[in-house]
mmCIF file of C-alpha atoms in Angstrom:
data_model
loop_
_atom_site.group_PDB
_atom_site.id
_atom_site.type_symbol
_atom_site.label_atom_id
_atom_site.label_comp_id
_atom_site.label_asym_id
_atom_site.label_seq_id
_atom_site.Cartn_x
_atom_site.Cartn_y
_atom_site.Cartn_z
ATOM 1 C CA MET P 1401 -2.654 34.982 -84.640
ATOM 2 C CA GLN P 1402 -5.326 34.008 -81.914
ATOM 3 C CA ASN P 1403 -7.171 30.924 -82.228
ATOM 4 C CA SER P 1404 -10.626 32.428 -83.523
ATOM 5 C CA VAL P 1405 -12.068 29.431 -85.085
ATOM 6 C CA HIS P 1406 -15.774 28.793 -83.920
ATOM 7 C CA ILE P 1407 -17.519 26.247 -85.924
ATOM 8 C CA GLY P 1408 -20.407 26.454 -83.350
ATOM 9 C CA PHE P 1409 -23.189 23.583 -83.337
ATOM 10 C CA GLU P 1410 -23.976 23.213 -86.881
ATOM 11 C CA THR P 1411 -26.686 20.784 -87.507
ATOM 12 C CA GLU P 1412 -24.879 18.182 -89.833
ATOM 13 C CA THR P 1413 -21.952 18.033 -87.732
ATOM 14 C CA ILE P 1414 -23.581 17.510 -84.711
ATOM 15 C CA ILE P 1415 -25.636 14.528 -86.322
ATOM 16 C CA ILE P 1416 -22.299 13.097 -87.742
ATOM 17 C CA PHE P 1417 -20.647 13.230 -84.236
ATOM 18 C CA THR P 1418 -23.403 11.990 -82.262
ATOM 19 C CA PHE P 1419 -23.650 8.930 -84.585
ATOM 20 C CA LEU P 1420 -20.379 8.071 -84.608
ATOM 21 C CA ALA P 1421 -20.035 8.420 -80.797
ATOM 22 C CA ILE P 1422 -22.712 6.390 -80.105
ATOM 23 C CA SER P 1423 -22.102 3.750 -82.514
ATOM 24 C CA GLY P 1424 -18.468 3.650 -80.984
ATOM 25 C CA LEU P 1425 -19.812 3.145 -77.220
ATOM 26 C CA ILE P 1426 -22.304 0.568 -78.793
ATOM 27 C CA ILE P 1427 -19.325 -1.346 -80.402
ATOM 28 C CA ASP P 1428 -17.060 -0.886 -77.654
ATOM 29 C CA LEU P 1429 -19.632 -2.604 -75.168
ATOM 30 C CA PHE P 1430 -20.472 -5.290 -77.744
ATOM 31 C CA ALA P 1431 -16.841 -6.215 -78.731
ATOM 32 C CA HIS P 1432 -15.566 -6.511 -75.228
ATOM 33 C CA ARG P 1433 -18.809 -7.706 -73.110
ATOM 34 C CA ALA P 1434 -17.052 -11.041 -72.074
ATOM 35 C CA ASP P 1435 -15.345 -11.090 -69.016
ATOM 36 C CA LYS P 1436 -11.765 -12.176 -70.440
ATOM 37 C CA PRO P 1437 -8.901 -10.279 -71.699
ATOM 38 C CA ILE P 1438 -7.872 -9.425 -75.055
ATOM 39 C CA SER P 1439 -4.566 -10.225 -76.761
ATOM 40 C CA ILE P 1440 -2.227 -7.526 -77.606
ATOM 41 C CA LYS P 1441 -2.602 -8.154 -81.495
ATOM 42 C CA ALA P 1442 -6.406 -7.717 -80.704
ATOM 43 C CA ALA P 1443 -5.818 -4.776 -78.827
ATOM 44 C CA ALA P 1444 -3.488 -2.874 -81.080
ATOM 45 C CA LEU P 1445 -6.022 -3.445 -84.273
ATOM 46 C CA TRP P 1446 -9.075 -2.187 -82.093
ATOM 47 C CA THR P 1447 -6.722 0.756 -81.067
ATOM 48 C CA LEU P 1448 -5.963 1.305 -84.723
ATOM 49 C CA PHE P 1449 -9.721 1.424 -85.637
ATOM 50 C CA TRP P 1450 -10.514 3.842 -82.878
ATOM 51 C CA ILE P 1451 -7.747 6.262 -84.382
ATOM 52 C CA ALA P 1452 -8.788 5.717 -87.932
ATOM 53 C CA ILE P 1453 -12.481 6.991 -86.709
ATOM 54 C CA GLY P 1454 -10.900 9.965 -84.721
ATOM 55 C CA VAL P 1455 -8.692 10.880 -87.764
ATOM 56 C CA ALA P 1456 -11.842 10.547 -90.173
ATOM 57 C CA PHE P 1457 -13.584 13.063 -88.221
ATOM 58 C CA GLY P 1458 -10.560 15.589 -88.413
ATOM 59 C CA ILE P 1459 -10.579 14.863 -91.817
ATOM 60 C CA PHE P 1460 -14.415 15.741 -92.015
ATOM 61 C CA LEU P 1461 -13.801 19.232 -90.243
ATOM 62 C CA TYR P 1462 -11.272 19.925 -92.857
ATOM 63 C CA PHE P 1463 -13.475 19.529 -95.778
ATOM 64 C CA HIS P 1464 -16.650 20.922 -94.286
ATOM 65 C CA PHE P 1465 -15.009 23.840 -92.298
ATOM 66 C CA SER P 1466 -11.197 24.695 -92.885
ATOM 67 C CA ALA P 1467 -7.874 23.674 -92.494
ATOM 68 C CA GLU P 1468 -7.440 25.333 -89.052
ATOM 69 C CA ALA P 1469 -10.545 23.842 -87.843
ATOM 70 C CA ALA P 1470 -9.058 20.507 -88.382
ATOM 71 C CA SER P 1471 -5.658 21.477 -87.141
ATOM 72 C CA LEU P 1472 -7.225 22.489 -83.901
ATOM 73 C CA TYR P 1473 -9.171 19.223 -83.488
ATOM 74 C CA PHE P 1474 -5.848 17.329 -84.314
ATOM 75 C CA ALA P 1475 -3.924 19.223 -81.835
ATOM 76 C CA GLY P 1476 -6.380 18.747 -79.135
ATOM 77 C CA TYR P 1477 -6.693 15.103 -80.287
ATOM 78 C CA ALA P 1478 -3.171 14.479 -79.902
ATOM 79 C CA PHE P 1479 -2.702 16.139 -76.665
ATOM 80 C CA GLU P 1480 -5.992 14.166 -75.332
ATOM 81 C CA MET P 1481 -4.378 11.006 -76.022
ATOM 82 C CA ALA P 1482 -1.225 11.726 -74.651
ATOM 83 C CA LEU P 1483 -2.822 13.114 -71.298
ATOM 84 C CA SER P 1484 -4.916 9.794 -71.295
ATOM 85 C CA VAL P 1485 -1.838 7.686 -71.158
ATOM 86 C CA ASP P 1486 -1.086 9.077 -68.020
ATOM 87 C CA ASN P 1487 -4.421 8.721 -66.553
ATOM 88 C CA LEU P 1488 -4.451 4.993 -67.744
ATOM 89 C CA PHE P 1489 -1.095 4.257 -65.904
ATOM 90 C CA ALA P 1490 -2.890 5.436 -62.699
ATOM 91 C CA ILE P 1491 -5.980 3.206 -63.457
ATOM 92 C CA MET P 1492 -3.462 0.410 -63.865
ATOM 93 C CA ALA P 1493 -2.170 1.026 -60.187
ATOM 94 C CA ILE P 1494 -5.705 0.997 -58.720
ATOM 95 C CA PHE P 1495 -6.723 -2.557 -60.682
ATOM 96 C CA SER P 1496 -3.281 -3.712 -59.300
ATOM 97 C CA TRP P 1497 -4.251 -2.613 -55.669
ATOM 98 C CA PHE P 1498 -7.720 -4.074 -55.963
ATOM 99 C CA GLY P 1499 -6.585 -7.375 -57.202
ATOM 100 C CA ILE P 1500 -8.892 -7.154 -60.585
ATOM 101 C CA LYS P 1501 -8.388 -9.507 -62.723
ATOM 102 C CA SER P 1502 -7.734 -8.488 -66.509
ATOM 103 C CA GLY P 1503 -10.894 -9.809 -67.814
ATOM 104 C CA TYR P 1504 -12.904 -7.615 -65.127
ATOM 105 C CA THR P 1505 -11.341 -4.638 -65.872
ATOM 106 C CA HIS P 1506 -13.454 -4.376 -69.245
ATOM 107 C CA ARG P 1507 -16.504 -3.574 -67.308
ATOM 108 C CA VAL P 1508 -14.851 -0.908 -64.923
ATOM 109 C CA LEU P 1509 -13.007 0.926 -67.992
ATOM 110 C CA TYR P 1510 -16.617 0.887 -69.965
ATOM 111 C CA TRP P 1511 -18.423 2.713 -67.137
ATOM 112 C CA GLY P 1512 -15.345 5.053 -66.527
ATOM 113 C CA VAL P 1513 -15.339 5.739 -70.291
ATOM 114 C CA ILE P 1514 -19.293 6.457 -69.746
ATOM 115 C CA GLY P 1515 -18.690 8.674 -66.821
ATOM 116 C CA ALA P 1516 -15.940 10.620 -68.552
ATOM 117 C CA VAL P 1517 -18.226 11.050 -71.390
ATOM 118 C CA VAL P 1518 -20.825 13.037 -69.151
ATOM 119 C CA PHE P 1519 -17.750 14.736 -67.010
ATOM 120 C CA ARG P 1520 -16.262 16.090 -69.968
ATOM 121 C CA LEU P 1521 -19.311 17.859 -71.411
ATOM 122 C CA ILE P 1522 -19.831 19.312 -68.111
ATOM 123 C CA PHE P 1523 -16.276 20.635 -67.825
ATOM 124 C CA VAL P 1524 -16.218 21.996 -71.279
ATOM 125 C CA LEU P 1525 -19.079 24.102 -71.436
ATOM 126 C CA ILE P 1526 -17.989 25.477 -68.139
ATOM 127 C CA GLY P 1527 -14.556 25.917 -69.109
ATOM 128 C CA THR P 1528 -15.168 27.207 -72.560
ATOM 129 C CA SER P 1529 -17.925 29.628 -70.976
ATOM 130 C CA LEU P 1530 -15.442 30.995 -68.581
ATOM 131 C CA PHE P 1531 -12.893 31.679 -71.254
ATOM 132 C CA ALA P 1532 -15.407 33.890 -72.750
ATOM 133 C CA LEU P 1533 -15.088 36.423 -69.450
ATOM 134 C CA GLY P 1534 -11.475 37.614 -70.799
ATOM 135 C CA PRO P 1535 -7.736 37.377 -70.420
ATOM 136 C CA TYR P 1536 -7.817 36.935 -66.599
ATOM 137 C CA VAL P 1537 -9.728 33.789 -67.068
ATOM 138 C CA GLU P 1538 -6.866 32.692 -69.228
ATOM 139 C CA ILE P 1539 -4.128 33.445 -66.363
ATOM 140 C CA VAL P 1540 -6.456 31.462 -64.008
ATOM 141 C CA PHE P 1541 -6.360 28.575 -66.342
ATOM 142 C CA ALA P 1542 -2.418 28.810 -67.064
ATOM 143 C CA ILE P 1543 -1.958 28.743 -63.213
ATOM 144 C CA ILE P 1544 -3.969 25.477 -63.408
ATOM 145 C CA VAL P 1545 -2.221 23.850 -65.953
ATOM 146 C CA ALA P 1546 1.163 24.695 -64.628
ATOM 147 C CA ILE P 1547 0.272 23.322 -61.145
ATOM 148 C CA THR P 1548 -0.833 20.113 -62.967
ATOM 149 C CA ALA P 1549 2.638 20.009 -64.679
ATOM 150 C CA VAL P 1550 4.418 20.772 -61.401
ATOM 151 C CA LEU P 1551 2.119 17.928 -59.669
ATOM 152 C CA MET P 1552 3.325 15.420 -62.251
ATOM 153 C CA LEU P 1553 7.024 16.419 -61.746
ATOM 154 C CA LYS P 1554 6.525 15.735 -57.943
ATOM 155 C CA LYS P 1555 5.012 12.518 -58.534
ATOM 156 C CA LYS P 1556 8.426 11.224 -59.704
ATOM 157 C CA ASP P 1557 9.392 10.692 -55.901
ATOM 158 C CA GLY P 1558 7.022 8.128 -55.609
ATOM 159 C CA SER P 1559 4.241 10.070 -53.528
ATOM 160 C CA GLU P 1560 1.459 8.814 -55.254
ATOM 161 C CA ILE P 1561 -1.401 6.939 -53.323
ATOM 162 C CA SER P 1562 -0.379 3.419 -52.344
ATOM 163 C CA ASP P 1563 -3.194 2.726 -50.113
ATOM 164 C CA PHE P 1564 -6.441 3.215 -51.654
ATOM 165 C CA SER P 1565 -8.647 2.373 -48.710
ATOM 166 C CA ALA P 1566 -7.706 6.071 -47.559
ATOM 167 C CA HIS P 1567 -9.046 7.215 -50.815
ATOM 168 C CA PRO P 1568 -12.207 9.638 -50.503
ATOM 169 C CA ALA P 1569 -14.253 7.802 -52.991
ATOM 170 C CA PHE P 1570 -13.592 4.693 -50.774
ATOM 171 C CA ARG P 1571 -14.498 6.083 -47.523
ATOM 172 C CA PHE P 1572 -17.477 7.627 -49.134
ATOM 173 C CA VAL P 1573 -18.990 4.442 -50.560
ATOM 174 C CA LYS P 1574 -18.058 2.881 -47.099
ATOM 175 C CA LEU P 1575 -20.111 5.391 -45.353
ATOM 176 C CA PHE P 1576 -23.585 5.036 -47.196
ATOM 177 C CA LEU P 1577 -23.084 1.079 -48.091
ATOM 178 C CA PRO P 1578 -21.935 -2.127 -46.424
ATOM 179 C CA LEU P 1579 -18.939 -3.958 -47.934
ATOM 180 C CA TYR P 1580 -18.516 -7.559 -49.164
ATOM 181 C CA PRO P 1581 -14.521 -7.986 -49.253
ATOM 182 C CA LYS P 1582 -14.322 -10.451 -52.080
ATOM 183 C CA LEU P 1583 -14.843 -10.047 -55.846
ATOM 184 C CA TYR P 1584 -18.236 -11.710 -56.900
ATOM 185 C CA GLY P 1585 -18.067 -12.160 -60.714
ATOM 186 C CA HIS P 1586 -18.156 -8.997 -62.450
ATOM 187 C CA ASN P 1587 -20.794 -7.534 -60.233
ATOM 188 C CA PHE P 1588 -20.624 -4.396 -58.597
ATOM 189 C CA PHE P 1589 -23.323 -4.995 -55.860
ATOM 190 C CA ILE P 1590 -24.434 -8.603 -54.302
ATOM 191 C CA SER P 1591 -27.539 -9.061 -52.604
ATOM 192 C CA LYS P 1592 -27.806 -10.296 -48.799
ATOM 193 C CA GLU P 1593 -29.136 -13.683 -49.842
ATOM 194 C CA HIS P 1594 -25.957 -14.170 -52.079
ATOM 195 C CA VAL P 1595 -23.849 -12.894 -49.238
ATOM 196 C CA GLU P 1596 -25.199 -15.439 -46.923
ATOM 197 C CA GLU P 1597 -24.640 -18.289 -49.326
ATOM 198 C CA GLU P 1598 -20.897 -17.155 -49.922
ATOM 199 C CA LEU P 1599 -20.461 -17.048 -46.272
ATOM 200 C CA LYS P 1600 -21.511 -20.756 -45.884
ATOM 201 C CA LYS P 1601 -18.406 -21.601 -48.018
ATOM 202 C CA GLU P 1602 -15.461 -23.073 -46.250
ATOM 203 C CA GLU P 1603 -12.730 -20.545 -47.630
ATOM 204 C CA ASN P 1604 -15.291 -17.902 -46.562
ATOM 205 C CA ARG P 1605 -15.596 -18.929 -42.931
ATOM 206 C CA ASP P 1606 -12.955 -16.139 -41.653
ATOM 207 C CA ILE P 1607 -15.111 -13.065 -43.012
ATOM 208 C CA VAL P 1608 -16.616 -10.788 -40.728
ATOM 209 C CA LEU P 1609 -19.006 -8.153 -42.012
ATOM 210 C CA LYS P 1610 -18.719 -4.956 -40.296
ATOM 211 C CA ARG P 1611 -22.101 -3.896 -41.339
ATOM 212 C CA LYS P 1612 -25.209 -5.615 -42.755
ATOM 213 C CA GLY P 1613 -28.010 -4.682 -45.442
ATOM 214 C CA LEU P 1614 -30.016 -5.718 -48.576
ATOM 215 C CA PHE P 1615 -27.083 -4.937 -50.796
ATOM 216 C CA TYR P 1616 -23.196 -5.129 -50.520
ATOM 217 C CA ALA P 1617 -20.806 -3.180 -52.625
ATOM 218 C CA THR P 1618 -17.871 -5.338 -53.924
ATOM 219 C CA PRO P 1619 -14.446 -4.276 -54.533
ATOM 220 C CA LEU P 1620 -15.157 -4.136 -58.140
ATOM 221 C CA PHE P 1621 -17.321 -1.339 -57.398
ATOM 222 C CA LEU P 1622 -15.090 0.474 -54.933
ATOM 223 C CA CYS P 1623 -12.499 0.341 -57.920
ATOM 224 C CA LEU P 1624 -15.026 1.926 -60.335
ATOM 225 C CA ALA P 1625 -15.865 4.533 -57.498
ATOM 226 C CA ILE P 1626 -12.198 5.444 -57.495
ATOM 227 C CA VAL P 1627 -11.613 5.382 -61.221
ATOM 228 C CA GLU P 1628 -14.517 7.946 -61.632
ATOM 229 C CA THR P 1629 -13.212 9.945 -59.085
ATOM 230 C CA SER P 1630 -9.741 9.910 -60.498
ATOM 231 C CA ASP P 1631 -11.344 10.785 -63.685
ATOM 232 C CA VAL P 1632 -13.391 13.717 -62.345
ATOM 233 C CA MET P 1633 -9.784 15.085 -61.285
ATOM 234 C CA PHE P 1634 -8.060 14.442 -64.594
ATOM 235 C CA ALA P 1635 -10.739 16.518 -66.431
ATOM 236 C CA PHE P 1636 -10.067 19.112 -63.987
ATOM 237 C CA ASP P 1637 -6.652 19.153 -65.306
ATOM 238 C CA SER P 1638 -7.026 18.467 -68.838
ATOM 239 C CA VAL P 1639 -9.948 20.282 -70.041
ATOM 240 C CA PRO P 1640 -7.881 23.579 -69.269
ATOM 241 C CA ALA P 1641 -5.367 22.310 -71.221
ATOM 242 C CA ILE P 1642 -7.181 21.348 -74.383
ATOM 243 C CA ILE P 1643 -9.304 24.591 -74.191
ATOM 244 C CA ALA P 1644 -5.937 26.706 -74.522
ATOM 245 C CA VAL P 1645 -5.479 24.977 -78.076
ATOM 246 C CA SER P 1646 -8.980 25.682 -79.116
ATOM 247 C CA LYS P 1647 -11.632 27.723 -77.327
ATOM 248 C CA ASP P 1648 -14.511 26.287 -79.381
ATOM 249 C CA PRO P 1649 -16.586 24.066 -77.225
ATOM 250 C CA PHE P 1650 -17.472 21.564 -79.914
ATOM 251 C CA ILE P 1651 -14.050 20.935 -81.193
ATOM 252 C CA VAL P 1652 -12.655 20.462 -77.596
ATOM 253 C CA TYR P 1653 -15.606 18.098 -76.780
ATOM 254 C CA SER P 1654 -15.136 16.129 -79.751
ATOM 255 C CA CYS P 1655 -11.395 15.531 -79.879
ATOM 256 C CA MET P 1656 -11.735 14.576 -76.135
ATOM 257 C CA ILE P 1657 -14.592 11.883 -76.952
ATOM 258 C CA PHE P 1658 -12.894 10.560 -79.831
ATOM 259 C CA ALA P 1659 -9.587 10.083 -77.919
ATOM 260 C CA MET P 1660 -11.426 8.329 -75.269
ATOM 261 C CA LEU P 1661 -13.491 5.776 -77.405
ATOM 262 C CA GLY P 1662 -10.162 3.429 -77.886
ATOM 263 C CA LEU P 1663 -8.894 3.859 -74.201
ATOM 264 C CA ARG P 1664 -10.271 0.239 -73.237
ATOM 265 C CA SER P 1665 -8.315 -1.134 -75.951
ATOM 266 C CA MET P 1666 -5.259 0.945 -75.402
ATOM 267 C CA PHE P 1667 -5.368 -0.124 -71.691
ATOM 268 C CA PHE P 1668 -4.166 -3.566 -72.639
ATOM 269 C CA ILE P 1669 -1.303 -2.344 -74.928
ATOM 270 C CA LEU P 1670 -0.046 0.008 -72.175
ATOM 271 C CA ASP P 1671 -0.550 -2.884 -69.334
ATOM 272 C CA ALA P 1672 1.815 -5.106 -71.510
ATOM 273 C CA LEU P 1673 4.421 -2.255 -72.383
ATOM 274 C CA LYS P 1674 4.035 0.054 -69.242
ATOM 275 C CA ASN P 1675 7.797 0.234 -69.102
ATOM 276 C CA ALA P 1676 8.229 0.890 -72.663
ATOM 277 C CA LEU P 1677 6.893 4.375 -72.981
ATOM 278 C CA VAL P 1678 9.069 5.619 -69.376
ATOM 279 C CA HIS P 1679 9.701 8.990 -71.519
ATOM 280 C CA LEU P 1680 6.382 9.866 -72.657
ATOM 281 C CA GLU P 1681 5.190 11.507 -69.433
ATOM 282 C CA LYS P 1682 8.323 13.850 -69.719
ATOM 283 C CA SER P 1683 6.922 14.970 -72.997
ATOM 284 C CA VAL P 1684 3.342 15.565 -71.503
ATOM 285 C CA ILE P 1685 4.902 17.719 -68.458
ATOM 286 C CA PHE P 1686 6.660 19.606 -71.517
ATOM 287 C CA LEU P 1687 3.439 20.313 -73.069
ATOM 288 C CA LEU P 1688 1.679 21.249 -70.155
ATOM 289 C CA PHE P 1689 4.144 23.783 -69.545
ATOM 290 C CA PHE P 1690 4.241 25.175 -73.019
ATOM 291 C CA VAL P 1691 0.153 25.433 -72.516
ATOM 292 C CA SER P 1692 0.445 27.320 -69.506
ATOM 293 C CA PHE P 1693 3.132 29.541 -70.973
ATOM 294 C CA LYS P 1694 0.500 29.882 -74.354
ATOM 295 C CA LEU P 1695 -2.173 31.077 -72.134
ATOM 296 C CA ALA P 1696 -0.179 33.303 -70.027
ATOM 297 C CA ALA P 1697 1.370 35.010 -73.103
ATOM 298 C CA ALA P 1698 -1.653 35.605 -74.680
ATOM 299 C CA ALA P 1699 -3.379 37.179 -71.897
ATOM 300 C CA SER P 1700 -0.488 39.232 -71.251
ATOM 301 C CA LEU P 1701 -0.782 40.746 -74.673
ATOM 302 C CA HIS P 1702 -4.499 41.430 -74.432
ATOM 303 C CA LEU P 1703 -3.986 42.885 -71.179
ATOM 304 C CA PHE P 1704 -0.704 44.929 -71.389
ATOM 305 C CA GLY P 1705 0.376 44.656 -75.040
ATOM 306 C CA VAL P 1706 3.376 42.748 -74.134
ATOM 307 C CA GLY P 1707 3.243 38.969 -74.837
ATOM 308 C CA ILE P 1708 2.793 36.569 -77.916
ATOM 309 C CA ASP P 1709 -0.194 34.794 -79.391
ATOM 310 C CA ILE P 1710 0.853 31.472 -80.572
ATOM 311 C CA ASP P 1711 -1.239 30.178 -83.518
ATOM 312 C CA VAL P 1712 -2.850 26.897 -83.939
ATOM 313 C CA TYR P 1713 0.017 25.439 -86.429
ATOM 314 C CA THR P 1714 2.621 26.237 -84.217
ATOM 315 C CA SER P 1715 0.806 24.563 -81.271
ATOM 316 C CA LEU P 1716 0.348 21.609 -83.531
ATOM 317 C CA ILE P 1717 4.076 21.460 -84.599
ATOM 318 C CA VAL P 1718 5.041 21.641 -80.965
ATOM 319 C CA ILE P 1719 2.605 18.840 -79.591
ATOM 320 C CA GLY P 1720 3.457 16.630 -82.519
ATOM 321 C CA VAL P 1721 7.314 17.179 -82.020
ATOM 322 C CA ALA P 1722 7.125 16.662 -78.455
ATOM 323 C CA LEU P 1723 5.027 13.660 -78.359
ATOM 324 C CA THR P 1724 7.278 11.952 -81.098
ATOM 325 C CA PHE P 1725 10.293 12.832 -79.025
ATOM 326 C CA GLY P 1726 8.669 11.091 -76.168
ATOM 327 C CA ILE P 1727 7.841 8.153 -77.866
ATOM 328 C CA LEU P 1728 11.243 7.731 -79.763
ATOM 329 C CA SER P 1729 13.159 8.357 -76.634
ATOM 330 C CA SER P 1730 11.287 5.870 -74.736
ATOM 331 C CA LEU P 1731 12.270 3.340 -77.309
ATOM 332 C CA PHE P 1732 15.840 4.111 -77.812
ATOM 333 C CA PHE P 1733 16.700 5.120 -74.277
ATOM 334 C CA PRO P 1734 14.608 2.827 -72.047
ATOM 335 C CA GLN P 1735 15.107 2.642 -68.324
ATOM 336 C CA LYS P 1736 13.626 0.258 -65.802
ATOM 337 C CA ASN P 1737 10.599 1.297 -64.052
ATOM 338 C CA ASN P 1738 9.329 -0.002 -60.699
ATOM 339 C CA SER P 1739 6.072 -1.864 -60.972
ATOM 340 C CA THR P 1740 3.297 -1.035 -58.679
ATOM 341 C CA SER P 1741 2.561 -3.818 -56.229
ATOM 342 C CA GLY P 1742 -0.545 -5.053 -55.882
ATOM 343 C CA LYS P 1743 -2.919 -5.746 -53.082
ATOM 344 C CA GLN P 1744 -5.542 -8.443 -53.035
#
């Protein structure tokens, strides 16, 4: 059976979603406004809180619409959470290279989440609109998702970026703004007056500024620029995968937003346990290939009468089993993972 649930933009649902999303962002900002890391216990409790909010919205969809609508939401929610884990590991590498202290990661992650909220909305609206054009678009999206899975497989050979000074976002910022090479608190920018004061300090005598200006970008802003750019690429990969589960734009966007709300708390858990989920990425890669097959098979059925249309309940079971297998295999069959070397 084809995923035909379209709940649209029903007023009551939009109001509840908007209230929860905005309240969540405000609570997250208020709870982590200080420039200091949070404990694993606090991060775990916050993560459970955000998961409870996401699950509560899924239960609302169940009673307000249908079991199928809730199943589509939960399938997308679980898939987005798993994909986000891989994205957080990539962000850890960025923080490590820039030498960002764990307390300052709060600010970068918060603005990263704000950017993700905007980018996801744009990508979801474009993606769901393209899907309406017919099965040929499904084939294109199937290819995109499959390429993402292949690239994740190839990443195992250690080919990921190790020098972020070559990153396009780094070069773009450097092209338009002068840079100050040291962190200045949690500031993204530092004024000319403060730069002059910093350069008078003995420990900064060796700093030579290549360009001058009224304001200077700090390494924290460069880090944010790379995180935001990486998230755009991540959205380009993940949105087609989530849309493959449900073509309804509201379900797709809501499951993504609720999955992202707890990412700041989850970051500190994953940072402490980054070697404990070594097999989860294999499950994500498997799911990407599954989604690619799902799209291609459905398109083939519509175009040529030969194929299969995988229903939402089967998709939900496959996603749940794959993620459970990835987590349990990581716990029972751990392996040593080379840690990313940082650069100050």
